PDB file of C-alpha atoms in Angstrom:
ATOM      1  CA  GLU A 536      -9.012  14.857  28.175  1.00 64.00           C
ATOM      2  CA  THR A 537     -10.005  14.650  24.575  1.00 70.00           C
ATOM      3  CA  ILE A 538     -12.830  12.320  23.642  1.00 76.00           C
ATOM      4  CA  ILE A 539     -11.624  10.317  20.570  1.00 77.00           C
ATOM      5  CA  GLY A 540     -14.621   8.086  20.179  1.00 75.00           C
ATOM      6  CA  GLU A 541     -14.671   4.293  19.751  1.00 74.00           C
ATOM      7  CA  ARG A 542     -11.748   3.203  17.544  1.00 73.00           C
ATOM      8  CA  GLY A 543     -10.773   6.886  17.129  1.00 73.00           C
ATOM      9  CA  VAL A 544     -13.758   7.852  14.957  1.00 76.00           C
ATOM     10  CA  LYS A 545     -13.554  11.487  16.262  1.00 77.00           C
ATOM     11  CA  LEU A 546      -9.925  11.918  15.160  1.00 81.00           C
ATOM     12  CA  SER A 547      -8.862  13.687  11.932  1.00 77.00           C
ATOM     13  CA  GLY A 548      -6.821  11.865   9.448  1.00 74.00           C
ATOM     14  CA  GLY A 549      -3.674  13.776  10.616  1.00 73.00           C
ATOM     15  CA  GLN A 550      -4.430  13.020  14.159  1.00 79.00           C
ATOM     16  CA  LYS A 551      -4.680   9.279  13.406  1.00 77.00           C
ATOM     17  CA  GLN A 552      -1.426   9.459  11.485  1.00 75.00           C
ATOM     18  CA  ARG A 553       0.343  11.143  14.376  1.00 77.00           C
ATOM     19  CA  LEU A 554      -1.013   8.560  16.832  1.00 82.00           C
ATOM     20  CA  ALA A 555       0.114   5.689  14.544  1.00 80.00           C
ATOM     21  CA  ILE A 556       3.594   7.143  14.316  1.00 79.00           C
ATOM     22  CA  ALA A 557       3.735   7.692  18.133  1.00 83.00           C
ATOM     23  CA  ARG A 558       2.806   3.963  18.638  1.00 85.00           C
ATOM     24  CA  MET A 559       5.582   2.991  16.149  1.00 82.00           C
ATOM     25  CA  PHE A 560       8.136   5.004  18.186  1.00 81.00           C
ATOM     26  CA  LEU A 561       7.065   3.253  21.446  1.00 87.00           C
ATOM     27  CA  LYS A 562       7.154  -0.189  19.853  1.00 88.00           C
ATOM     28  CA  ASN A 563      10.718   0.458  18.296  1.00 84.00           C
ATOM     29  CA  PRO A 564      10.478  -2.488  15.791  1.00 88.00           C
ATOM     30  CA  PRO A 565      13.487  -3.810  13.777  1.00 89.00           C
ATOM     31  CA  ILE A 566      11.731  -3.250  10.506  1.00 90.00           C
ATOM     32  CA  LEU A 567       9.596  -0.216   9.609  1.00 85.00           C
ATOM     33  CA  ILE A 568       6.932  -0.219   6.914  1.00 87.00           C
ATOM     34  CA  LEU A 569       5.639   3.342   6.265  1.00 82.00           C
ATOM     35  CA  ASP A 570       2.743   3.618   3.806  1.00 82.00           C
ATOM     36  CA  GLU A 571       2.120   7.326   2.965  1.00 75.00           C
ATOM     37  CA  ALA A 572       3.090   8.017   6.632  1.00 68.00           C
ATOM     38  CA  THR A 573       2.871  11.749   6.413  1.00 67.00           C
ATOM     39  CA  SER A 574       0.162  12.219   3.683  1.00 68.00           C
ATOM     40  CA  ALA A 575      -2.570  13.711   5.979  1.00 66.00           C
ATOM     41  CA  LEU A 576      -0.285  16.121   7.817  1.00 69.00           C
ATOM     42  CA  ASP A 577       0.276  19.805   7.470  1.00 76.00           C
ATOM     43  CA  THR A 578       3.639  20.890   6.115  1.00 78.00           C
ATOM     44  CA  ALA A 579       5.207  21.974   9.372  1.00 79.00           C
ATOM     45  CA  THR A 580       4.134  18.776  11.197  1.00 76.00           C
ATOM     46  CA  GLU A 581       5.236  16.623   8.176  1.00 76.00           C
ATOM     47  CA  VAL A 582       8.749  18.010   8.306  1.00 79.00           C
ATOM     48  CA  ALA A 583       9.121  17.522  12.005  1.00 78.00           C
ATOM     49  CA  ILE A 584       7.838  13.924  11.772  1.00 75.00           C
ATOM     50  CA  GLN A 585      10.103  13.145   8.709  1.00 78.00           C
ATOM     51  CA  GLN A 586      13.129  14.270  10.823  1.00 79.00           C
ATOM     52  CA  ALA A 587      12.017  12.025  13.667  1.00 78.00           C
ATOM     53  CA  LEU A 588      11.459   9.111  11.221  1.00 79.00           C
ATOM     54  CA  VAL A 589      15.077   9.615   9.836  1.00 80.00           C
ATOM     55  CA  GLU A 590      16.304   9.126  13.393  1.00 80.00           C
ATOM     56  CA  LEU A 591      13.992   6.155  14.004  1.00 80.00           C
ATOM     57  CA  SER A 592      15.088   4.417  10.767  1.00 82.00           C
ATOM     58  CA  LYS A 593      18.836   4.439  11.736  1.00 84.00           C
ATOM     59  CA  GLY A 594      20.077   0.970  12.116  1.00 85.00           C
ATOM     60  CA  ARG A 595      17.017  -0.777  10.814  1.00 86.00           C
ATOM     61  CA  THR A 596      15.400  -1.780   7.546  1.00 90.00           C
ATOM     62  CA  THR A 597      12.754   0.756   6.451  1.00 87.00           C
ATOM     63  CA  LEU A 598      10.316   0.398   3.550  1.00 89.00           C
ATOM     64  CA  VAL A 599       8.632   3.668   2.659  1.00 87.00           C
ATOM     65  CA  ILE A 600       5.737   3.741   0.181  1.00 88.00           C
ATOM     66  CA  ALA A 601       5.170   7.345  -0.937  1.00 84.00           C
ATOM     67  CA  HIS A 602       3.792   9.569  -3.670  1.00 82.00           C
ATOM     68  CA  ARG A 603       5.473  12.611  -2.183  1.00 81.00           C
ATOM     69  CA  LEU A 604       9.020  12.438  -3.434  1.00 86.00           C
ATOM     70  CA  ALA A 605      10.248  14.656  -0.596  1.00 81.00           C
ATOM     71  CA  THR A 606       9.446  11.794   1.741  1.00 81.00           C
ATOM     72  CA  ILE A 607      11.925   9.461   0.020  1.00 86.00           C
ATOM     73  CA  LYS A 608      14.636  11.588  -1.519  1.00 84.00           C
ATOM     74  CA  ASN A 609      17.259  10.612   1.158  1.00 84.00           C
ATOM     75  CA  ALA A 610      16.685   6.860   0.789  1.00 88.00           C
ATOM     76  CA  ASN A 611      19.559   4.576   0.012  1.00 90.00           C
ATOM     77  CA  ARG A 612      17.565   2.960  -2.647  1.00 94.00           C
ATOM     78  CA  ILE A 613      14.349   4.161  -4.485  1.00 94.00           C
ATOM     79  CA  VAL A 614      12.317   1.656  -6.499  1.00 95.00           C
ATOM     80  CA  VAL A 615       9.851   3.152  -8.956  1.00 94.00           C
ATOM     81  CA  VAL A 616       6.765   0.940  -9.551  1.00 93.00           C
ATOM     82  CA  THR A 617       4.091   1.416 -12.232  1.00 93.00           C
ATOM     83  CA  GLU A 618       1.422  -0.831 -13.522  1.00 94.00           C
ATOM     84  CA  GLU A 619       4.095  -2.546 -15.541  1.00 94.00           C
ATOM     85  CA  GLY A 620       6.168  -3.374 -12.503  1.00 95.00           C
ATOM     86  CA  ILE A 621       9.525  -2.085 -11.402  1.00 96.00           C
ATOM     87  CA  VAL A 622      10.611   0.463 -14.040  1.00 97.00           C
ATOM     88  CA  GLU A 623      13.494   2.389 -12.232  1.00 97.00           C
ATOM     89  CA  GLU A 624      15.785   1.845  -9.332  1.00 96.00           C
ATOM     90  CA  GLY A 625      18.570   3.905  -7.805  1.00 96.00           C
ATOM     91  CA  ARG A 626      19.262   6.955  -5.604  1.00 96.00           C
ATOM     92  CA  HIS A 627      17.432  10.304  -5.890  1.00 94.00           C
ATOM     93  CA  GLU A 628      20.159  12.050  -7.918  1.00 95.00           C
ATOM     94  CA  GLU A 629      20.593   9.097 -10.228  1.00 96.00           C
ATOM     95  CA  LEU A 630      16.912   8.814 -10.940  1.00 96.00           C
ATOM     96  CA  LEU A 631      16.701  12.559 -11.663  1.00 94.00           C
ATOM     97  CA  THR A 632      19.458  12.397 -14.224  1.00 95.00           C
ATOM     98  CA  ALA A 633      18.013   9.293 -15.850  1.00 95.00           C
ATOM     99  CA  ASN A 634      15.046  11.441 -17.018  1.00 93.00           C
ATOM    100  CA  GLY A 635      12.555   8.661 -16.519  1.00 95.00           C
ATOM    101  CA  VAL A 636       9.380   8.201 -14.567  1.00 95.00           C
ATOM    102  CA  TYR A 637      10.919   9.396 -11.253  1.00 94.00           C
ATOM    103  CA  SER A 638      12.291  12.556 -12.894  1.00 94.00           C
ATOM    104  CA  LYS A 639       8.953  13.323 -14.459  1.00 93.00           C
ATOM    105  CA  LEU A 640       7.158  12.894 -11.102  1.00 92.00           C
ATOM    106  CA  HIS A 641       9.779  15.149  -9.468  1.00 93.00           C
ATOM    107  CA  ARG A 642       9.157  17.878 -12.067  1.00 91.00           C
ATOM    108  CA  ALA A 643       5.402  17.597 -11.690  1.00 91.00           C
ATOM    109  CA  GLN A 644       5.762  17.943  -7.885  1.00 87.00           C
ATOM    110  CA  PHE A 645       8.455  20.597  -7.677  1.00 86.00           C
ATOM    111  CA  GLY A 646       8.607  22.302 -11.063  1.00 81.00           C
ATOM    112  CA  ALA A 647      12.334  22.379 -10.973  1.00 59.00           C
ATOM    113  CA  TYR A 648      15.143  20.179  -9.872  1.00 46.00           C
ATOM    114  CA  VAL A 649      18.338  20.799  -7.764  1.00 50.00           C
ATOM    115  CA  ASN A 650      21.417  20.355  -9.959  1.00 51.00           C
ATOM    116  CA  GLY A 651      24.841  19.244  -8.838  1.00 47.00           C
ATOM    117  CA  GLN A 652      25.750  22.824  -7.687  1.00 44.00           C
ATOM    118  CA  GLY A 653      22.781  22.962  -5.410  1.00 46.00           C
ATOM    119  CA  THR A 654      20.918  25.733  -7.317  1.00 46.00           C
ATOM    120  CA  ARG A 655      17.558  25.356  -8.965  1.00 49.00           C
ATOM    121  CA  SER A 656      17.435  24.889 -12.642  1.00 48.00           C
ATOM    122  CA  PRO A 657      14.298  25.564 -14.647  1.00 46.00           C
ATOM    123  CA  ILE A 658      12.493  22.686 -16.433  1.00 45.00           C
ATOM    124  CA  ALA A 659      11.433  23.061 -20.079  1.00 43.00           C
ATOM    125  CA  ALA A 660       7.854  22.051 -20.518  1.00 38.00           C
TER     126      ALA A 660
END
């Protein structure tokens, strides 16, 4: 019984995102394009939706555009794009060890990285 207003004008950014994701689940398309799909969500909701998106992505092509690296760390292929174009490409662990743009973004977002043994290692500034 919530009044959402014409074209959803009374919805918050997070509510609009959750509604768009729900519509995507109902449509069940063969290709998913997610552009900052969880950027306006609180952390708990983001985690729940990311888990659901992993399930929805199975068996279909999924293109994810994200600044939050936690959103894409499990991707089969990550492409790093800057104003110069594609500068790096690979899986999460490969890009971390390459010590390039992706690794720098990861350090900026998390302050540390997970090494091969699954423990956190400090990053030198």
